[in-house]
Amino acid sequence: MALSCVAVIGQQNNPLFFKTAVSDPTLALQHAVFSSLDVIEEKVLANGKSPTADRDMFLGLLFPSDEHRLYGYVTSTNIKFVLVVGDPNIADRKIRELFKTLHDFYIKLVCNPFYTAGAAIESRRFDEAVTSLMASTTQTTSAPSSAVISNASTAQQQTNF
């Protein structure tokens, strides 16, 4: 599985963090991510999910494009995570694990007293953690699914924000 892009979008649909793989064109991925925000809003409203309701935060496949598939996740504070994946045969449970790890990274960032909630994410450690997460998915393309999860968990345990 090749993770092409990781985006964190704020409560007002403002970009907080955007990271792409080196080989992917950033502008096309930004357009795809921001187009997916409408789909996220529709899914949240269609399921009667409010930002504070107890719910499954994983929204699943938002939409497939020619080269990528976009997946969504909304936190209880209405922060949106969007993953752009290049592998069309990826299992939802792998994507759920990536979102869980990314959410844990975000929680550690927000717990930092020097981070202002809703501000652009400029933390070097958060960036390094996401880069490590992206690299772990690229390296385990032919490995069993548990390798992706264990690499993500290892990256999560080693990261302190």
XYZ file of C-alpha atoms in Angstrom:
161
model
C 0.000 0.000 0.000
C 1.344 3.378 -0.932
C 0.075 6.251 1.167
C 0.189 9.232 -1.196
C -1.148 11.981 1.037
C -2.135 12.754 4.623
C -4.273 15.808 5.329
C -5.613 17.234 8.582
C -8.470 19.674 8.088
C -9.809 21.970 10.812
C -13.335 22.578 12.076
C -13.902 25.391 9.591
C -12.473 23.296 6.697
C -9.169 25.119 6.938
C -6.026 23.090 6.196
C -4.024 22.345 9.334
C -1.536 19.900 7.839
C -0.877 18.530 4.346
C 1.836 16.013 3.493
C 2.365 14.247 0.167
C 4.716 11.563 -1.054
C 7.604 12.943 -3.097
C 6.492 11.333 -6.353
C 2.906 12.653 -6.279
C 1.843 16.060 -7.610
C 0.793 18.184 -4.649
C -1.716 20.414 -6.444
C -3.799 17.521 -7.813
C -3.887 15.874 -4.369
C -4.871 19.139 -2.690
C -7.750 19.476 -5.127
C -8.865 15.893 -4.443
C -8.654 16.371 -0.653
C -10.644 19.594 -0.672
C -13.212 18.051 -3.024
C -13.646 15.245 -0.516
C -14.745 17.703 2.188
C -18.176 17.918 0.565
C -18.455 14.128 0.662
C -17.399 14.113 4.324
C -20.072 16.677 5.182
C -22.716 14.691 3.289
C -21.782 11.452 5.067
C -21.814 13.079 8.482
C -25.201 14.725 7.874
C -26.748 11.693 6.145
C -25.931 9.428 9.075
C -27.218 11.928 11.609
C -23.761 12.194 13.102
C -23.075 15.326 15.062
C -19.522 16.297 15.968
C -20.143 15.431 19.615
C -22.204 12.247 19.189
C -20.812 8.861 20.146
C -20.110 7.301 16.766
C -17.715 5.470 14.542
C -15.330 8.160 13.383
C -14.229 6.216 10.313
C -16.206 7.363 7.277
C -14.743 4.827 4.871
C -14.123 5.358 1.190
C -15.058 8.896 0.206
C -14.493 8.434 -3.499
C -12.075 6.777 -5.884
C -10.170 8.766 -8.469
C -8.181 7.436 -11.413
C -4.980 6.801 -9.469
C -6.057 7.113 -5.843
C -8.733 6.307 -3.300
C -9.665 8.845 -0.644
C -10.716 7.803 2.867
C -12.132 9.979 5.616
C -12.216 10.153 9.410
C -13.853 12.776 11.639
C -12.942 13.279 15.287
C -15.372 14.206 18.048
C -14.080 17.781 17.798
C -14.878 17.853 14.053
C -11.255 17.673 12.906
C -11.117 15.786 9.627
C -8.379 13.404 8.504
C -8.140 12.449 4.847
C -5.840 9.716 3.543
C -5.101 9.340 -0.150
C -4.066 5.770 -0.949
C -2.626 4.487 -4.224
C -3.543 0.818 -3.710
C -7.083 -0.016 -4.920
C -7.157 -3.334 -3.013
C -6.519 -2.042 0.486
C -8.657 -3.454 3.297
C -10.713 -1.088 5.451
C -9.148 -2.477 8.635
C -5.689 -1.311 7.478
C -7.053 2.139 6.778
C -8.748 2.172 10.201
C -5.407 1.357 11.859
C -3.691 4.188 9.964
C -6.410 6.621 11.028
C -6.166 5.437 14.647
C -2.414 6.004 14.601
C -2.802 9.412 12.953
C -5.462 10.363 15.502
C -3.118 9.345 18.331
C -0.386 11.545 16.820
C -2.864 14.428 16.694
C -3.945 13.900 20.304
C -0.321 14.050 21.436
C 0.116 17.270 19.462
C -2.975 18.892 20.964
C -1.815 17.945 24.465
C 1.309 20.030 23.891
C 0.814 23.279 25.828
C 2.645 25.230 23.104
C 0.181 24.226 20.369
C -2.825 26.468 19.806
C -5.908 24.454 18.879
C -7.067 25.182 15.331
C -3.720 26.610 14.239
C -1.687 25.215 11.372
C 0.386 22.244 12.481
C 4.040 23.207 12.329
C 5.377 20.641 14.767
C 8.530 18.994 13.480
C 7.775 15.881 15.522
C 4.262 15.569 14.105
C 5.694 15.946 10.595
C 8.342 13.312 11.298
C 5.730 10.939 12.746
C 3.536 11.284 9.646
C 6.574 10.857 7.384
C 7.469 7.683 9.292
C 3.891 6.444 8.972
C 3.936 7.092 5.223
C 7.303 5.375 4.860
C 6.136 2.342 6.826
C 3.205 1.853 4.451
C 5.447 2.115 1.399
C 8.038 -0.348 2.719
C 5.452 -3.002 3.555
C 3.726 -3.162 0.177
C 4.387 -6.895 -0.180
C 4.485 -7.732 3.524
C 1.562 -9.126 5.539
C -0.973 -6.677 6.888
C 0.269 -7.069 10.449
C 3.584 -5.501 9.429
C 1.833 -2.251 8.548
C 0.075 -2.201 11.896
C 3.192 -3.043 13.872
C 5.271 -0.423 12.045
C 2.578 2.169 12.686
C 2.422 1.180 16.357
C 6.206 1.351 16.649
C 6.245 4.810 15.095
C 3.487 5.860 17.480
C 5.314 4.611 20.579
C 8.529 6.389 19.646
C 6.890 9.756 19.049
C 6.556 12.325 21.801
C 5.112 15.679 20.887
